[in-house]
Tab-separated table of C-alpha atoms in Angstrom:
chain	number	residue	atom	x	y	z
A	1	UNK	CA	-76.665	112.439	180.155
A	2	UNK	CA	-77.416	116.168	180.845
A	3	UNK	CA	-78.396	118.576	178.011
A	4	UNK	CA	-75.355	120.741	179.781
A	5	UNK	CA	-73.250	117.667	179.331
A	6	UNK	CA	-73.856	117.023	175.693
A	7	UNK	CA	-73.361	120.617	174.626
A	8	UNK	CA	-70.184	120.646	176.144
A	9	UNK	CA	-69.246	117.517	173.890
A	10	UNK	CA	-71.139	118.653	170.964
A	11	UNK	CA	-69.076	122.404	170.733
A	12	UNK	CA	-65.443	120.532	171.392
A	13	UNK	CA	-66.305	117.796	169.072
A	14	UNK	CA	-66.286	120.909	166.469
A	15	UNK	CA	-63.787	122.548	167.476
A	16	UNK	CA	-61.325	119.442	167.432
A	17	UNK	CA	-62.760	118.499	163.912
A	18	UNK	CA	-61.838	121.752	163.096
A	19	UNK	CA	-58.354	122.274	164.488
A	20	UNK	CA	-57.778	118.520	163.549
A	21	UNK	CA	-58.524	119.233	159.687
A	22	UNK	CA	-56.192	122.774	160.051
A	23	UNK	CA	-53.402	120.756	161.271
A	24	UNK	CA	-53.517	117.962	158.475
A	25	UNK	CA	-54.234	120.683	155.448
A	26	UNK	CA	-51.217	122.572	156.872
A	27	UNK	CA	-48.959	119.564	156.675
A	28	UNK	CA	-50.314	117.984	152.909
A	29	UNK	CA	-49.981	121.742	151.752
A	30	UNK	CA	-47.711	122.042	148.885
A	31	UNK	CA	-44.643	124.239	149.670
A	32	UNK	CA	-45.696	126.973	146.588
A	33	UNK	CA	-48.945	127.632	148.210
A	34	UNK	CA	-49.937	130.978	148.913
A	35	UNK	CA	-52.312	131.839	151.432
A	36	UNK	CA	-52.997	135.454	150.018
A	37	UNK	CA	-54.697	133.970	147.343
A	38	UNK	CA	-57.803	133.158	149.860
A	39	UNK	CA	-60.225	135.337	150.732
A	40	UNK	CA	-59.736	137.318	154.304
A	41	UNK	CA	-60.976	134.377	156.876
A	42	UNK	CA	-61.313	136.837	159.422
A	43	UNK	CA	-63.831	138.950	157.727
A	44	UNK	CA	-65.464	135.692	156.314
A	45	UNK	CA	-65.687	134.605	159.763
A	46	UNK	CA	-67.580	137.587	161.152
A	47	UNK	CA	-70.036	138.132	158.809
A	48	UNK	CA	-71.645	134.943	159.234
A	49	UNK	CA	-71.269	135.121	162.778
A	50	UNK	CA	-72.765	138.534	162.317
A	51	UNK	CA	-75.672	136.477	160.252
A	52	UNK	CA	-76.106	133.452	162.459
A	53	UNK	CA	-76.485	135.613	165.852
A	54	UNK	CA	-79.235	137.674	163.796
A	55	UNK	CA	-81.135	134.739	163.340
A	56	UNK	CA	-81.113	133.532	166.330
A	57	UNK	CA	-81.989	136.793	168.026
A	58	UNK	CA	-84.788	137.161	165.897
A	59	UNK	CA	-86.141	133.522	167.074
A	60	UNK	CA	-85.469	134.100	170.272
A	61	UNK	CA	-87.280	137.586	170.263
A	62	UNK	CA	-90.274	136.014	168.197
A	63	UNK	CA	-90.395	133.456	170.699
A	64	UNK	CA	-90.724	135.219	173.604
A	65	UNK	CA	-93.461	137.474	172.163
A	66	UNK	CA	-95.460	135.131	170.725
A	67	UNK	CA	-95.534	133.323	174.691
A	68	UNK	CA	-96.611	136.759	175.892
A	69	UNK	CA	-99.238	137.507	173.606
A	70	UNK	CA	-100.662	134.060	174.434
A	71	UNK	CA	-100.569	134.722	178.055
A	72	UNK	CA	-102.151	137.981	177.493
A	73	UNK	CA	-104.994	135.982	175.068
A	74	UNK	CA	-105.636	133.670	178.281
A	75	UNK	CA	-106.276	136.226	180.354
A	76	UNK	CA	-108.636	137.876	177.617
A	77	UNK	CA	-110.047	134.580	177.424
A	78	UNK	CA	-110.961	134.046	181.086
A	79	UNK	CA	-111.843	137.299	181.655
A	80	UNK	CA	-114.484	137.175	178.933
A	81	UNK	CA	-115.968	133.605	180.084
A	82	UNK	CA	-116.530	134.795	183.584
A	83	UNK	CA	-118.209	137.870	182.054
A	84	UNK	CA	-120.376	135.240	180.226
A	85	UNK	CA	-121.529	133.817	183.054
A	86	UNK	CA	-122.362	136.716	185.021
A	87	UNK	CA	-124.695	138.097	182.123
A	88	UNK	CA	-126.440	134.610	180.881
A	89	UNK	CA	-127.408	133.823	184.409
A	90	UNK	CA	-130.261	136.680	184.542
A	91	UNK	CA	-132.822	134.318	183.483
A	92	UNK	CA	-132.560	132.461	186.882
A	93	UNK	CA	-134.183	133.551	189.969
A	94	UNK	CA	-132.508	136.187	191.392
A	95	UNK	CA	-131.317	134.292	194.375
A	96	UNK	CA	-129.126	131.954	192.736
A	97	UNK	CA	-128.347	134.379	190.304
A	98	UNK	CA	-127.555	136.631	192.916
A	99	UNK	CA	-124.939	134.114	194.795
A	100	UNK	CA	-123.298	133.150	191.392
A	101	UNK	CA	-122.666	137.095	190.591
A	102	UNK	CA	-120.905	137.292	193.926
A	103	UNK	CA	-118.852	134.381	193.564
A	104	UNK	CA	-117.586	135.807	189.978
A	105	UNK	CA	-117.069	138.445	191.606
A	106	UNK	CA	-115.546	137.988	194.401
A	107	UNK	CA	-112.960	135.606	192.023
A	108	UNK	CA	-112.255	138.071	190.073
A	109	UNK	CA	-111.616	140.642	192.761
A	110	UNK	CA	-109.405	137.911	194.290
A	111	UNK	CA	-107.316	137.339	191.130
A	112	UNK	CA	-106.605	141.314	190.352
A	113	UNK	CA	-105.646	142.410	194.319
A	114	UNK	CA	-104.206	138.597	195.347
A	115	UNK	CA	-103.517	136.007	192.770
A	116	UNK	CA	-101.470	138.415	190.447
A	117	UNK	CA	-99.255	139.556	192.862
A	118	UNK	CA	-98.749	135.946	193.633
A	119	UNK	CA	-98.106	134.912	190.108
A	120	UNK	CA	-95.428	137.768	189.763
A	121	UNK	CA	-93.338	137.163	193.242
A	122	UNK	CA	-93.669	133.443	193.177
A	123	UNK	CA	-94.681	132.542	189.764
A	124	UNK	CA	-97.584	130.023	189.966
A	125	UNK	CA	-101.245	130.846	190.883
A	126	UNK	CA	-102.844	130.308	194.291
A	127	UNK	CA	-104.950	127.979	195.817
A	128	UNK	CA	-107.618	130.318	197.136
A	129	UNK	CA	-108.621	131.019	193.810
A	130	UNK	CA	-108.452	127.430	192.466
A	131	UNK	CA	-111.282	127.137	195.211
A	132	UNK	CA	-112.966	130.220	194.291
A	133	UNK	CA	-113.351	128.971	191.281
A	134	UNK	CA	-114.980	125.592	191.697
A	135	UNK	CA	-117.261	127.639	194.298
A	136	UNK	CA	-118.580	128.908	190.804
A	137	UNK	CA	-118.608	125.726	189.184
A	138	UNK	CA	-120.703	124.568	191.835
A	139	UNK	CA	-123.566	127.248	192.089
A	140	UNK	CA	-124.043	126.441	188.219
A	141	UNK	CA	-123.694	122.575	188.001
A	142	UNK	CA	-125.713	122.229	191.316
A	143	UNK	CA	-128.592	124.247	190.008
A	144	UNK	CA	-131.865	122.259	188.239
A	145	UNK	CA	-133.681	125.004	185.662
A	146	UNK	CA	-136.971	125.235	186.706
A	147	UNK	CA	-138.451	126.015	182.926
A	148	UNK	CA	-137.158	125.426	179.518
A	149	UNK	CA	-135.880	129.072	179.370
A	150	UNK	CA	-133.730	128.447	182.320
A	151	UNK	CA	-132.195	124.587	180.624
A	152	UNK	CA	-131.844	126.471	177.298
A	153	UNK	CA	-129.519	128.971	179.265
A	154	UNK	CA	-127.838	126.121	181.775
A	155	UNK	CA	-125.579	124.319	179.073
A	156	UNK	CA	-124.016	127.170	177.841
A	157	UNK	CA	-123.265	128.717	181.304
A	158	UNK	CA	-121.334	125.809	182.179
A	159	UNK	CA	-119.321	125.624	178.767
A	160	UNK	CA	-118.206	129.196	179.940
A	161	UNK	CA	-117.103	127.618	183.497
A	162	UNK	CA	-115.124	124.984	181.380
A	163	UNK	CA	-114.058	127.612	179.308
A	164	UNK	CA	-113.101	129.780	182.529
A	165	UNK	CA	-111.309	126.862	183.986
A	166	UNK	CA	-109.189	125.848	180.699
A	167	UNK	CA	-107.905	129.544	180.400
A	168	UNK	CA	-107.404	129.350	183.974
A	169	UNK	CA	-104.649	126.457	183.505
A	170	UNK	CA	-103.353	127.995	180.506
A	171	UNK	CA	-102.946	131.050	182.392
A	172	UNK	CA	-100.816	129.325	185.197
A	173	UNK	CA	-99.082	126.960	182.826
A	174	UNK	CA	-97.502	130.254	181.087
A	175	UNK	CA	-96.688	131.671	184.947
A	176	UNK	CA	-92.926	132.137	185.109
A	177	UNK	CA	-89.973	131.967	182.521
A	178	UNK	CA	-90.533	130.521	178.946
A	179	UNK	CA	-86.401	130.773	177.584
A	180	UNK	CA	-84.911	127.622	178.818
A	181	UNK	CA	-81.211	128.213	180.397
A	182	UNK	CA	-79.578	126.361	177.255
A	183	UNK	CA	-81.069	128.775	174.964
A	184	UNK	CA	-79.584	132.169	177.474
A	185	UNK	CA	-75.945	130.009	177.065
A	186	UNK	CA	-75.978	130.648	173.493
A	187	UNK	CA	-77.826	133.873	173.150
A	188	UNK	CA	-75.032	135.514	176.088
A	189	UNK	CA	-72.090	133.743	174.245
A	190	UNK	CA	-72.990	134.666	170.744
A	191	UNK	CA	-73.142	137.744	171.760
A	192	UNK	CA	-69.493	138.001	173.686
A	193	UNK	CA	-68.346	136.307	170.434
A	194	UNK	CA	-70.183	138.787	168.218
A	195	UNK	CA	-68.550	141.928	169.712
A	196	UNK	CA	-65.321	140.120	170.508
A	197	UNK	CA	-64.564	140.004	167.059
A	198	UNK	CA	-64.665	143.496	166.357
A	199	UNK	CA	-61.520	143.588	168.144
A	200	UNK	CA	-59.870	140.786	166.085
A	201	UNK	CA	-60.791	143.106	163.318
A	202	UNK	CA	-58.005	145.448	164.893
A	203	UNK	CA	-60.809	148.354	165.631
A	204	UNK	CA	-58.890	151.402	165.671
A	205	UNK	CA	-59.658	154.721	167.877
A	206	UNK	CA	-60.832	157.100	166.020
A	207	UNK	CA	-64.155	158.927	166.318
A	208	UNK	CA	-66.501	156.999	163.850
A	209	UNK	CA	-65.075	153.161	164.269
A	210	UNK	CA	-65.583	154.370	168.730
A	211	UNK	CA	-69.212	155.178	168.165
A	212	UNK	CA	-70.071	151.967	165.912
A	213	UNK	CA	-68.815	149.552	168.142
A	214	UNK	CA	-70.391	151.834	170.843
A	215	UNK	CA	-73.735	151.474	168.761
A	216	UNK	CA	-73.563	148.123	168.013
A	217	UNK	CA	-72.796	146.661	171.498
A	218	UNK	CA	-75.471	148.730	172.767
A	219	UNK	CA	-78.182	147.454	169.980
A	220	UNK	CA	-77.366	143.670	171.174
A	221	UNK	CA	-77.583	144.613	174.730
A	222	UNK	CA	-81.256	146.805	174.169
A	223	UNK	CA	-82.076	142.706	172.014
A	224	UNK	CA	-81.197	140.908	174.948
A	225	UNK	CA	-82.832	142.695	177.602
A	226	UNK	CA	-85.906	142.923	175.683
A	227	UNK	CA	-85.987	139.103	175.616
A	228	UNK	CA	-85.343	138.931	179.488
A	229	UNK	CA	-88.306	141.358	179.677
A	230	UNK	CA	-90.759	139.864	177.480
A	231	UNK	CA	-89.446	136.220	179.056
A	232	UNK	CA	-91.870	136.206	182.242
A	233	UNK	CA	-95.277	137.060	180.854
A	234	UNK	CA	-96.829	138.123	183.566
A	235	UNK	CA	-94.077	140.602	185.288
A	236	UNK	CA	-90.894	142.718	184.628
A	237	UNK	CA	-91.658	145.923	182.990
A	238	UNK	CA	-93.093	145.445	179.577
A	239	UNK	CA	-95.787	142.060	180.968
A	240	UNK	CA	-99.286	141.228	180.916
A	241	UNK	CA	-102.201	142.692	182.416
A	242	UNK	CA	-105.139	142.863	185.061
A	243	UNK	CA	-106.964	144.977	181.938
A	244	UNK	CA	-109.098	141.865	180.639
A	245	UNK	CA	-110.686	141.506	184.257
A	246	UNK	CA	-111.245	145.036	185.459
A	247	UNK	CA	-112.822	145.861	181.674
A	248	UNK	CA	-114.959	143.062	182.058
A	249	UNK	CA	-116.023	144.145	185.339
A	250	UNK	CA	-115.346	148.079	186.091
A	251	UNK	CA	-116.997	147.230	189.816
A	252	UNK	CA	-113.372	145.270	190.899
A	253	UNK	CA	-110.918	147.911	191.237
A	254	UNK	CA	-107.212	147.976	191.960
């Protein structure tokens, strides 16, 4: 059964318990009841709507920026090991050290000018630089240190390819949309239902009660696109950076 399905279920199951429970109250009511003597359901009604829709926007807004300033932490991340690895490999001769400098390079110049483009049209990285990157995995696995000073430096330079290669998946695994389309359902109806009932509060026209509702509409819309912008990490206006990489190395530009 799809989660599309069981929502469906799940919000008229509630409403029929609801309207059931109306219907029999209405009939066991005794004739000398007075409704008036209730508070205003209407107004009851929208304020915890009011409440509920808060909440979740706030989630929903937390959530999003919490998945962008971990894609923008993965980026610092790999940035920083591939910096690591161009400045601890000094102590080897400066052939190989040579090579291995080009290859970060020449990844990193690869994932600013190709890959990022890539990850913002299409959402996933490429290929080229899953290759580019085991090129550099390669020069510093494949090497034997020829003196203690060079083994001393050897396993750390390959915990920073790990470490390059773990924020690498991270990186793509937070490529694309993070709100699932369950979670846009509720925050789009919530908020049709939210402004909907200032109308079934009989909003009049005058001046004031014009520019509240104006107000207020607006603030929910300026709350929902800000999740649709902060939704895709790495693109729309308000995303993620090259920064990371072309701080790290000022020699890549755009």
């Amino acid at each position: 059964m799809s989660e599309w399905l069981v929502l469906v279920l799940a919000m008229l199951a509630a409403c029929a318990v609801v309207v059931v429970i109306t219907l029999v109250r209405d009939r066991t009511a005794a004739e000398d009841e007075d409704p008036s003597d209730t508070p205003d359901v209407i107004e009851y009604m929208t304020m915890w709507i009011g409440v509920v829709y808060a909440i979740v926007l706030g989630l929903a807004i937390a959530g999003v920026w919490e998945a962008r300033v971990s894609a923008q932490d993965h980026v610092q991340a790999e940035a920083q090991a591939l910096h690591e690895i161009s400045e601890r490999v000094r102590v080897y001769p400066p052939d190989v050290r040579d090579r291995i400098r080009s290859d970060v390079n020449a990844y990193v110049g690869h994932v600013v000018h190709t890959e990022w483009k890539t990850m913002v049209d299409h959402g996933h990285v490429t290929k080229q630089g899953d290759q580019l990157l085991e090129k550099i995995r390669a020069d510093v696995t494949d090497y034997q240190p020829k003196s203690d000073f060079e083994a001393q430096a050897y396993q750390p330079l390959v915990d920073q390819v790990t470490a390059a290669d773990q924020a690498r998946a991270a990186r793509s695994d937070s490529t694309g949309t993070t709100m699932p389309g369950v979670v846009w359902f509720g925050l789009i109806a919530g908020a049709v239902i939210t402004i909907g009932m200032v109308f079934a509060l009989q909003i009049r026209r005058t001046p004031r009660e014009l520019v509240l509702a104006g107000v207020f509409s607006a603030l929910i819309a300026f709350l929902l696109f800000l999740i649709w912008d902060f939704d895709a990490p790495y693109s729309r206006g308000v995303a993620s950076s090259t920064a990371p990489f072309l701080d790290m190395f000022p020699g890549i530009t755009r």
